[in-house]
Amino acid sequence: MQLGIGSAGAKTILFGEHSVVYGYPSVAIPLKNFQSKVVIQKNKYNAFHYNNQNIPLDILKEKFTGFFALIDKMMQINNIDKNIKLLFSVTTDIPSKSG
């Protein structure tokens, strides 16, 4: 059963990438040919797939606590049992280590 799906395009910041940290503007443009997509489904066990690679959720939970707090909140708002097992499938054609 599919619980959610989302996608987003990439962007590049032409200049001012450090200024946005301090609340100042920068100039960015969309890169419409580069997309990321996430599909969340019920599964037999908790799992995270990134471009067809399996990544243990325990490792991710240590590094991305905010992401998992968001998932927990979304499940609470939508009355989804927090004991449900989920598969997060992320596919992207955005080059890794690109900044």
mmCIF file of C-alpha atoms in Angstrom:
data_model
loop_
_atom_site.group_PDB
_atom_site.id
_atom_site.type_symbol
_atom_site.label_atom_id
_atom_site.label_comp_id
_atom_site.label_asym_id
_atom_site.label_seq_id
_atom_site.Cartn_x
_atom_site.Cartn_y
_atom_site.Cartn_z
ATOM 1 C CA MET A 1 0.000 0.000 0.000
ATOM 2 C CA GLN A 2 1.420 3.343 -1.053
ATOM 3 C CA LEU A 3 1.182 5.969 1.694
ATOM 4 C CA GLY A 4 2.814 8.900 -0.021
ATOM 5 C CA ILE A 5 4.764 10.143 -2.995
ATOM 6 C CA GLY A 6 6.615 13.356 -3.654
ATOM 7 C CA SER A 7 9.088 14.836 -6.079
ATOM 8 C CA ALA A 8 11.164 17.968 -6.409
ATOM 9 C CA GLY A 9 13.527 19.546 -8.855
ATOM 10 C CA ALA A 10 17.087 20.599 -8.197
ATOM 11 C CA LYS A 11 18.436 24.140 -8.017
ATOM 12 C CA THR A 12 21.797 25.750 -8.194
ATOM 13 C CA ILE A 13 22.833 28.867 -6.331
ATOM 14 C CA LEU A 14 24.810 31.082 -8.678
ATOM 15 C CA PHE A 15 26.164 33.309 -5.935
ATOM 16 C CA GLY A 16 25.375 34.179 -2.362
ATOM 17 C CA GLU A 17 25.266 30.579 -1.103
ATOM 18 C CA HIS A 18 26.808 31.583 2.226
ATOM 19 C CA SER A 19 24.789 34.774 2.591
ATOM 20 C CA VAL A 20 21.484 32.892 2.919
ATOM 21 C CA VAL A 21 22.763 31.410 6.184
ATOM 22 C CA TYR A 22 22.704 34.941 7.599
ATOM 23 C CA GLY A 23 19.340 35.909 6.116
ATOM 24 C CA TYR A 24 20.589 37.736 3.024
ATOM 25 C CA PRO A 25 19.453 36.986 -0.532
ATOM 26 C CA SER A 26 21.175 34.873 -3.128
ATOM 27 C CA VAL A 27 20.558 34.142 -6.783
ATOM 28 C CA ALA A 28 19.386 30.626 -7.651
ATOM 29 C CA ILE A 29 18.004 28.973 -10.768
ATOM 30 C CA PRO A 30 15.996 25.758 -11.165
ATOM 31 C CA LEU A 31 17.545 22.740 -12.861
ATOM 32 C CA LYS A 32 14.411 21.198 -14.350
ATOM 33 C CA ASN A 33 16.224 18.209 -15.880
ATOM 34 C CA PHE A 34 17.297 16.936 -12.442
ATOM 35 C CA GLN A 35 14.602 15.430 -10.214
ATOM 36 C CA SER A 36 14.303 13.532 -6.943
ATOM 37 C CA LYS A 37 11.351 11.314 -6.080
ATOM 38 C CA VAL A 38 10.329 9.658 -2.796
ATOM 39 C CA VAL A 39 7.734 6.898 -2.455
ATOM 40 C CA ILE A 40 6.645 5.705 1.004
ATOM 41 C CA GLN A 41 4.974 2.293 1.235
ATOM 42 C CA LYS A 42 3.973 -0.235 3.867
ATOM 43 C CA ASN A 43 6.575 -2.972 4.114
ATOM 44 C CA LYS A 44 7.470 -6.108 6.089
ATOM 45 C CA TYR A 45 10.324 -4.229 7.801
ATOM 46 C CA ASN A 46 11.589 -0.648 8.023
ATOM 47 C CA ALA A 47 13.851 0.059 5.076
ATOM 48 C CA PHE A 48 15.417 2.901 3.110
ATOM 49 C CA HIS A 49 16.415 2.507 -0.526
ATOM 50 C CA TYR A 50 18.474 5.220 -2.202
ATOM 51 C CA ASN A 51 18.965 4.713 -5.945
ATOM 52 C CA ASN A 52 18.460 0.958 -5.409
ATOM 53 C CA GLN A 53 20.937 0.733 -2.503
ATOM 54 C CA ASN A 54 19.694 -0.509 0.877
ATOM 55 C CA ILE A 55 20.629 1.765 3.784
ATOM 56 C CA PRO A 56 19.837 0.637 7.371
ATOM 57 C CA LEU A 57 17.359 2.982 9.063
ATOM 58 C CA ASP A 58 19.284 2.841 12.341
ATOM 59 C CA ILE A 59 22.224 4.619 10.694
ATOM 60 C CA LEU A 60 19.950 7.272 9.199
ATOM 61 C CA LYS A 61 18.062 7.875 12.453
ATOM 62 C CA GLU A 62 21.300 8.860 14.173
ATOM 63 C CA LYS A 63 22.205 11.411 11.494
ATOM 64 C CA PHE A 64 18.788 12.720 10.398
ATOM 65 C CA THR A 65 16.768 13.107 13.590
ATOM 66 C CA GLY A 66 14.802 16.045 12.168
ATOM 67 C CA PHE A 67 13.652 14.016 9.177
ATOM 68 C CA PHE A 68 12.376 11.217 11.380
ATOM 69 C CA ALA A 69 10.688 13.695 13.737
ATOM 70 C CA LEU A 70 8.861 15.036 10.668
ATOM 71 C CA ILE A 71 7.808 11.521 9.629
ATOM 72 C CA ASP A 72 6.554 10.803 13.166
ATOM 73 C CA LYS A 73 4.547 14.055 13.181
ATOM 74 C CA MET A 74 3.042 13.354 9.758
ATOM 75 C CA MET A 75 2.017 9.878 10.894
ATOM 76 C CA GLN A 76 0.438 11.354 14.024
ATOM 77 C CA ILE A 77 -1.501 13.991 12.049
ATOM 78 C CA ASN A 78 -2.774 11.369 9.588
ATOM 79 C CA ASN A 79 -3.632 8.819 12.301
ATOM 80 C CA ILE A 80 -1.170 6.225 10.965
ATOM 81 C CA ASP A 81 -0.083 3.577 13.466
ATOM 82 C CA LYS A 82 3.468 4.463 14.560
ATOM 83 C CA ASN A 83 4.363 0.755 14.719
ATOM 84 C CA ILE A 84 3.794 0.325 10.984
ATOM 85 C CA LYS A 85 6.836 -0.771 8.968
ATOM 86 C CA LEU A 86 7.768 1.599 6.144
ATOM 87 C CA LEU A 87 9.832 1.451 2.986
ATOM 88 C CA PHE A 88 11.259 4.784 1.818
ATOM 89 C CA SER A 89 12.326 4.570 -1.831
ATOM 90 C CA VAL A 90 14.355 7.563 -2.994
ATOM 91 C CA THR A 91 15.455 7.909 -6.586
ATOM 92 C CA THR A 92 17.323 10.874 -7.942
ATOM 93 C CA ASP A 93 19.287 11.910 -10.953
ATOM 94 C CA ILE A 94 20.884 14.834 -9.084
ATOM 95 C CA PRO A 95 24.633 14.117 -9.054
ATOM 96 C CA SER A 96 25.894 13.155 -5.614
ATOM 97 C CA LYS A 97 28.523 15.293 -3.886
ATOM 98 C CA SER A 98 27.469 18.273 -5.968
ATOM 99 C CA GLY A 99 27.536 20.792 -3.191
#
